[in-house]
Short mmCIF file of C-alpha atoms in Angstrom, two decimals:
data_model
loop_
_atom_site.label_atom_id
_atom_site.label_comp_id
_atom_site.label_asym_id
_atom_site.label_seq_id
_atom_site.Cartn_x
_atom_site.Cartn_y
_atom_site.Cartn_z
CA MET E 294 87.77 8.23 -24.91
CA THR E 295 88.30 11.22 -26.82
CA PHE E 296 87.75 14.78 -25.63
CA ALA E 297 84.82 15.06 -28.02
CA ALA E 298 83.09 12.03 -26.86
CA ALA E 299 83.43 13.06 -23.17
CA ASN E 300 81.95 16.35 -24.16
CA SER E 301 79.10 14.50 -25.68
CA VAL E 302 78.49 12.40 -22.64
CA THR E 303 78.76 15.42 -20.48
CA ALA E 304 76.09 17.24 -22.64
CA ASP E 305 73.66 14.34 -22.46
CA VAL E 306 74.03 14.00 -18.62
CA GLN E 307 73.35 17.77 -18.31
CA GLN E 308 70.37 17.67 -20.62
CA GLN E 309 69.03 14.69 -18.55
CA VAL E 310 69.53 16.57 -15.21
CA HIS E 311 67.91 19.62 -16.79
CA GLN E 312 64.70 17.66 -17.92
CA SER E 313 64.69 16.08 -14.43
CA VAL E 314 64.87 19.42 -12.75
CA THR E 315 62.19 20.82 -15.17
CA ALA E 316 59.91 17.80 -14.48
CA LEU E 317 60.38 18.15 -10.74
CA ASP E 318 59.59 21.98 -11.17
CA GLN E 319 56.51 21.19 -13.14
CA LEU E 320 55.45 18.58 -10.57
CA LYS E 321 56.05 21.07 -7.82
CA ASP E 322 54.03 23.78 -9.72
CA PHE E 323 51.22 21.26 -10.29
CA ILE E 324 51.31 20.29 -6.57
CA LEU E 325 51.27 23.76 -5.45
CA ALA E 326 48.57 24.69 -8.05
CA TYR E 327 46.28 21.66 -7.60
CA GLY E 328 47.38 19.95 -4.68
CA PRO E 329 45.07 21.49 -2.07
CA ASP E 330 42.06 21.05 -4.43
CA VAL E 331 43.02 17.22 -4.79
CA ILE E 332 43.29 17.00 -1.02
CA TYR E 333 39.91 18.70 -0.45
CA ALA E 334 38.51 16.34 -3.04
CA VAL E 335 39.66 13.34 -1.37
CA ILE E 336 38.43 14.64 2.00
CA ILE E 337 34.98 15.41 0.34
CA PHE E 338 34.93 11.85 -1.08
CA ILE E 339 35.86 10.20 2.26
CA ALA E 340 33.48 12.31 4.40
CA GLY E 341 30.70 11.92 1.92
CA ARG E 342 31.14 8.17 1.83
CA TYR E 343 30.76 8.02 5.59
CA LEU E 344 27.88 10.31 5.58
CA ALA E 345 26.06 8.16 2.71
CA GLN E 346 26.75 5.09 4.91
CA PHE E 347 25.57 6.82 8.06
CA LEU E 348 22.26 7.87 6.46
CA LYS E 349 21.81 4.51 4.75
CA ASN E 350 22.01 2.75 8.22
CA LEU E 351 19.72 5.31 9.76
CA VAL E 352 16.99 5.03 7.36
CA SER E 353 17.34 1.23 7.46
CA LYS E 354 16.83 1.28 11.36
CA MET E 355 13.88 3.67 11.13
CA MET E 356 12.20 1.42 8.50
CA THR E 357 13.00 -1.65 10.53
CA HIS E 358 11.49 0.07 13.69
CA ALA E 359 8.42 0.96 11.60
CA ASN E 360 8.05 -2.66 10.66
CA TYR E 361 8.32 -2.12 6.81
CA ASP E 362 9.02 -5.09 4.54
CA THR E 363 12.69 -6.36 4.44
CA THR E 364 12.79 -5.97 0.53
CA VAL E 365 11.48 -2.33 0.52
CA ASN E 366 13.97 -1.64 3.48
CA THR E 367 16.98 -2.78 1.41
CA PHE E 368 15.87 -1.08 -1.70
CA VAL E 369 15.12 2.28 -0.37
CA SER E 370 18.24 2.32 1.73
CA GLN E 371 20.48 1.27 -1.25
CA ILE E 372 18.82 4.05 -3.30
CA ILE E 373 19.66 6.62 -0.77
CA TYR E 374 23.26 5.45 -0.40
CA TYR E 375 24.05 5.44 -4.18
CA GLY E 376 22.10 8.61 -4.70
CA ILE E 377 24.27 10.45 -2.13
CA MET E 378 27.44 8.83 -3.58
CA ALA E 379 26.66 10.19 -6.92
CA LEU E 380 26.51 13.61 -5.62
CA VAL E 381 29.69 13.15 -3.47
CA VAL E 382 31.62 11.77 -6.61
CA LEU E 383 30.49 14.75 -8.76
CA SER E 384 31.39 17.24 -5.99
CA ALA E 385 34.80 15.78 -5.48
CA MET E 386 35.61 15.73 -9.20
CA ASN E 387 34.41 19.44 -9.43
CA LYS E 388 36.60 20.47 -6.48
CA ALA E 389 39.66 18.57 -8.09
CA GLY E 390 39.33 20.64 -11.38
CA ILE E 391 37.76 17.93 -13.43
CA PRO E 392 35.06 19.48 -15.71
CA THR E 393 31.66 17.65 -14.74
CA ASN E 394 29.43 19.39 -17.36
CA SER E 395 29.98 16.53 -19.75
CA PHE E 396 29.04 13.90 -17.15
CA LEU E 397 25.99 15.81 -16.14
CA ALA E 398 24.81 16.05 -19.74
CA ALA E 399 25.49 12.34 -20.26
CA PHE E 400 23.67 11.43 -17.16
CA GLY E 401 20.81 13.70 -18.10
CA ALA E 402 20.38 12.21 -21.52
CA PHE E 403 20.62 8.70 -20.15
CA GLY E 404 18.04 9.53 -17.39
CA LEU E 405 15.67 11.00 -19.96
CA ALA E 406 15.92 7.96 -22.18
CA VAL E 407 15.33 5.49 -19.23
CA GLY E 408 12.46 7.70 -18.19
CA LEU E 409 10.85 7.51 -21.54
CA ALA E 410 11.24 3.67 -21.92
CA LEU E 411 10.22 2.95 -18.30
CA GLN E 412 7.60 5.69 -17.80
CA SER E 413 4.97 3.38 -16.34
CA ASN E 414 7.42 1.68 -14.16
CA LEU E 415 8.69 4.94 -12.87
CA SER E 416 5.12 5.81 -11.94
CA ASN E 417 4.62 2.69 -10.04
CA PHE E 418 8.16 3.18 -8.30
CA ALA E 419 7.13 6.86 -7.30
CA SER E 420 3.64 5.48 -6.22
CA GLY E 421 5.46 2.97 -4.08
CA LEU E 422 7.45 5.75 -2.33
CA LEU E 423 4.30 7.47 -1.56
CA ILE E 424 2.73 4.31 -0.02
CA LEU E 425 5.85 3.95 2.18
CA ILE E 426 5.77 7.55 3.29
CA PHE E 427 2.05 7.81 4.04
CA LYS E 428 1.57 4.14 5.10
CA PRO E 429 -2.09 3.66 4.22
CA PHE E 430 -1.52 0.09 5.13
CA LYS E 431 1.27 -2.38 6.00
CA ALA E 432 2.01 -6.13 5.83
CA GLY E 433 -0.66 -8.15 7.42
CA ASP E 434 -3.50 -5.55 7.02
CA TRP E 435 -6.95 -6.60 5.46
CA VAL E 436 -7.61 -4.24 2.55
CA SER E 437 -9.99 -3.82 -0.33
CA ILE E 438 -8.54 -2.24 -3.42
CA SER E 439 -10.14 -1.74 -6.82
CA GLY E 440 -12.60 -4.72 -5.98
CA ILE E 441 -9.76 -7.01 -4.74
CA GLU E 442 -10.10 -7.92 -1.03
CA GLY E 443 -7.36 -9.70 0.98
CA THR E 444 -4.32 -9.49 3.31
CA ILE E 445 -1.16 -7.37 2.41
CA LYS E 446 1.70 -9.63 1.77
CA GLY E 447 4.24 -7.14 0.93
CA ILE E 448 5.04 -3.82 -0.63
CA GLN E 449 7.46 -4.15 -3.55
CA MET E 450 9.27 -1.69 -5.90
CA LEU E 451 6.62 -1.68 -8.53
CA ASN E 452 3.57 -3.44 -7.07
CA THR E 453 2.01 -4.54 -3.92
CA ALA E 454 1.14 -8.29 -3.34
CA VAL E 455 -2.29 -9.12 -1.89
CA ILE E 456 -3.34 -12.59 -0.68
CA THR E 457 -7.12 -13.15 -1.36
CA LYS E 458 -9.48 -15.24 0.79
CA ASP E 459 -9.04 -18.29 -1.62
CA ASN E 460 -5.15 -18.01 -1.12
CA LYS E 461 -4.33 -16.38 -4.41
CA ALA E 462 -1.60 -13.79 -4.70
CA VAL E 463 -2.60 -10.71 -6.75
CA PHE E 464 0.02 -8.19 -7.53
CA ILE E 465 -1.52 -4.70 -7.88
CA PRO E 466 0.55 -1.89 -9.58
CA ASN E 467 1.48 0.74 -6.99
CA SER E 468 0.05 3.49 -9.32
CA VAL E 469 -3.30 1.96 -9.24
CA ILE E 470 -3.39 1.90 -5.54
CA THR E 471 -2.41 5.53 -5.14
CA SER E 472 -5.04 6.62 -7.68
CA SER E 473 -7.92 4.19 -6.17
CA GLN E 474 -9.92 4.05 -3.03
CA VAL E 475 -8.19 1.87 -0.48
CA THR E 476 -10.33 0.46 2.35
CA ASN E 477 -8.15 -0.75 5.13
CA SER E 478 -10.09 -2.96 7.66
CA SER E 479 -7.18 -3.24 10.04
CA TYR E 480 -6.32 0.31 10.24
CA LEU E 481 -8.00 0.64 13.72
CA GLU E 482 -8.01 -1.78 16.57
CA GLU E 483 -11.85 -1.99 16.73
CA ARG E 484 -14.32 -2.33 14.19
CA TYR E 485 -18.27 -2.35 13.89
CA ILE E 486 -20.02 -5.19 12.26
CA PRO E 487 -23.10 -4.05 10.15
CA PHE E 488 -25.87 -6.53 10.65
CA LEU E 489 -29.19 -6.29 8.66
CA PHE E 490 -31.97 -8.89 9.82
CA ASP E 491 -35.29 -9.22 8.10
CA ILE E 492 -38.39 -10.14 9.79
CA SER E 493 -41.88 -10.61 8.58
CA TYR E 494 -44.37 -7.98 8.68
CA ASN E 495 -46.50 -10.31 10.95
CA ASN E 496 -44.03 -10.62 13.62
CA ASP E 497 -43.50 -8.18 16.63
CA HIS E 498 -40.57 -6.13 15.88
CA HIS E 499 -40.21 -5.23 19.65
CA LYS E 500 -39.75 -8.87 20.37
CA ALA E 501 -37.32 -9.37 17.52
CA ILE E 502 -35.09 -6.50 18.85
CA ASP E 503 -35.19 -7.80 22.39
CA LEU E 504 -34.15 -11.21 21.16
CA LEU E 505 -31.29 -9.67 19.16
CA LYS E 506 -30.05 -7.44 22.28
CA GLU E 507 -30.10 -10.90 24.22
CA VAL E 508 -27.91 -12.64 21.60
CA PHE E 509 -25.48 -9.64 21.67
CA GLN E 510 -25.20 -9.46 25.55
CA LYS E 511 -24.36 -13.24 25.74
CA ASP E 512 -21.29 -12.77 23.60
CA LYS E 513 -18.46 -11.32 25.76
CA ARG E 514 -16.42 -10.47 22.49
CA ILE E 515 -18.88 -7.65 21.80
CA LEU E 516 -17.76 -4.58 23.45
CA ASN E 517 -20.86 -2.34 23.33
CA ALA E 518 -23.42 -4.94 24.04
CA SER E 519 -25.17 -2.72 26.84
CA SER E 520 -25.22 0.27 24.48
CA ILE E 521 -25.51 -1.25 20.94
CA GLU E 522 -27.11 0.71 18.23
CA ILE E 523 -29.99 -1.28 17.05
CA GLY E 524 -33.51 -0.50 15.35
CA ILE E 525 -35.61 -0.60 12.35
CA LYS E 526 -33.74 0.37 9.26
CA GLU E 527 -36.36 0.26 6.61
CA PHE E 528 -39.56 -1.20 5.54
CA ALA E 529 -38.69 -3.49 2.59
CA ASP E 530 -40.94 -5.00 0.02
CA ASN E 531 -41.22 -8.29 1.81
CA SER E 532 -39.80 -7.52 5.24
CA VAL E 533 -39.09 -5.33 8.06
CA ARG E 534 -35.42 -4.75 8.09
CA ILE E 535 -33.45 -4.28 11.70
CA ALA E 536 -30.01 -2.93 11.60
CA ALA E 537 -27.49 -3.56 14.36
CA TYR E 538 -23.87 -2.50 14.99
CA PRO E 539 -21.90 -4.52 17.45
CA ARG E 540 -18.19 -3.21 18.05
CA VAL E 541 -15.60 -5.92 18.24
CA ARG E 542 -11.67 -6.18 18.04
CA ASN E 543 -10.25 -6.55 14.67
CA HIS E 544 -9.15 -10.30 15.40
CA ASP E 545 -12.65 -11.27 16.50
CA TYR E 546 -14.56 -9.85 13.44
CA LEU E 547 -15.22 -13.08 11.44
CA SER E 548 -15.65 -15.40 14.41
CA VAL E 549 -18.28 -13.03 15.84
CA TYR E 550 -19.96 -12.56 12.60
CA TYR E 551 -20.25 -16.04 11.86
CA ALA E 552 -21.27 -16.92 15.53
CA THR E 553 -23.98 -14.32 15.75
CA MET E 554 -25.59 -15.18 12.37
CA SER E 555 -26.00 -18.80 13.44
CA LYS E 556 -27.14 -17.80 17.05
CA VAL E 557 -29.84 -15.39 15.61
CA LYS E 558 -31.26 -18.09 13.16
CA ASP E 559 -31.53 -20.38 16.06
CA THR E 560 -33.08 -17.80 18.29
CA PHE E 561 -35.77 -16.60 15.76
CA ASP E 562 -36.63 -20.19 15.02
CA GLN E 563 -37.21 -20.96 18.62
CA ASN E 564 -39.35 -17.83 19.14
CA GLY E 565 -41.51 -17.97 15.93
CA ILE E 566 -39.82 -15.04 14.22
CA ASP E 567 -39.96 -15.44 10.49
CA ILE E 568 -37.05 -14.63 8.13
CA PRO E 569 -39.08 -14.00 4.97
CA TYR E 570 -38.01 -14.64 1.37
CA PRO E 571 -38.95 -12.69 -1.69
CA GLN E 572 -42.60 -13.34 -2.64
CA ARG E 573 -44.69 -12.56 -5.69
CA VAL E 574 -48.46 -12.54 -5.82
CA VAL E 575 -49.75 -13.69 -9.23
CA TYR E 576 -53.30 -12.98 -10.30
CA VAL E 577 -54.91 -15.37 -12.84
CA GLN E 578 -58.03 -14.33 -14.60
CA LYS E 579 -60.20 -16.54 -16.76
CA GLN E 580 -60.25 -15.69 -20.57
CA GLU E 581 -64.04 -15.01 -20.53
CA ASP E 582 -63.44 -12.47 -17.75
CA ILE E 583 -60.94 -10.77 -20.03
CA LEU E 584 -62.71 -10.92 -23.55
CA PRO E 585 -65.87 -8.77 -24.07
CA PRO E 586 -69.07 -10.67 -24.40
CA SER E 587 -69.99 -11.66 -28.01
CA GLU E 588 -73.14 -10.18 -29.65
CA ASP E 589 -75.77 -12.44 -30.93
CA THR E 590 -75.92 -12.31 -34.60
CA GLY E 591 -78.60 -14.82 -35.21
CA SER E 592 -81.98 -13.86 -36.52
CA SER E 593 -85.05 -14.43 -34.60
CA SER E 594 -88.03 -16.34 -35.98
#
């Protein structure tokens, strides 16, 4: 090897060593400048992930304890988890020095587009959250919503399933529920049965009321038999209407209703109390009674 070649190799080695030292210096400067922020970003991500998981499990346990539907429980807990994780990731990126303005703008534009495309569905989703928060009903309750009456099967993301008396599943949008009147017959443990009995004007209403009281007192499922509210409600066209309001437990409502109706019919029949039906009185007049008498136009002789 010549002296010139040796000098060339030495120069190359020195250049590579200088580049390596420069790279190490740059790496050291980068670590000193951004290292703490990167470490803080990692800590934020790890702590935020544990926090999101903790809140997810906490909400899931609370909803399970409150007897919420399993589907709704899973959905809400997942929404909470991923919502918190999105904030955690953005916070970590911002702490690490990565600009997040472009991400926020992209997410905003995406959210606006999705919101415009799914406006009605988002309304149903928000209404579903309101139903979960205020709990006007729960699975198994007997409700009446917009003319639909049945048992709540489950509260879903966009609608609520109701099973009708004839075993049909009706899915009502959640936004309709929050903007309509909801009648929950299972909200309280006890209910009143509003009875209305018609008797003839020729019958003794005192006797009819006493017979009704006897019927109610014999049924042990009626809770207010000794102090039941009962009396004449109105004088109808064809009958005297007697109202009665026995109080029963929710699960006894239908059985007491049907049994009472049957027992009252038998009792009225045995005691000569008539249950009238609509009647009309029709007056018929002869034609000669309606037309004026004709004048005699003949000439006399």
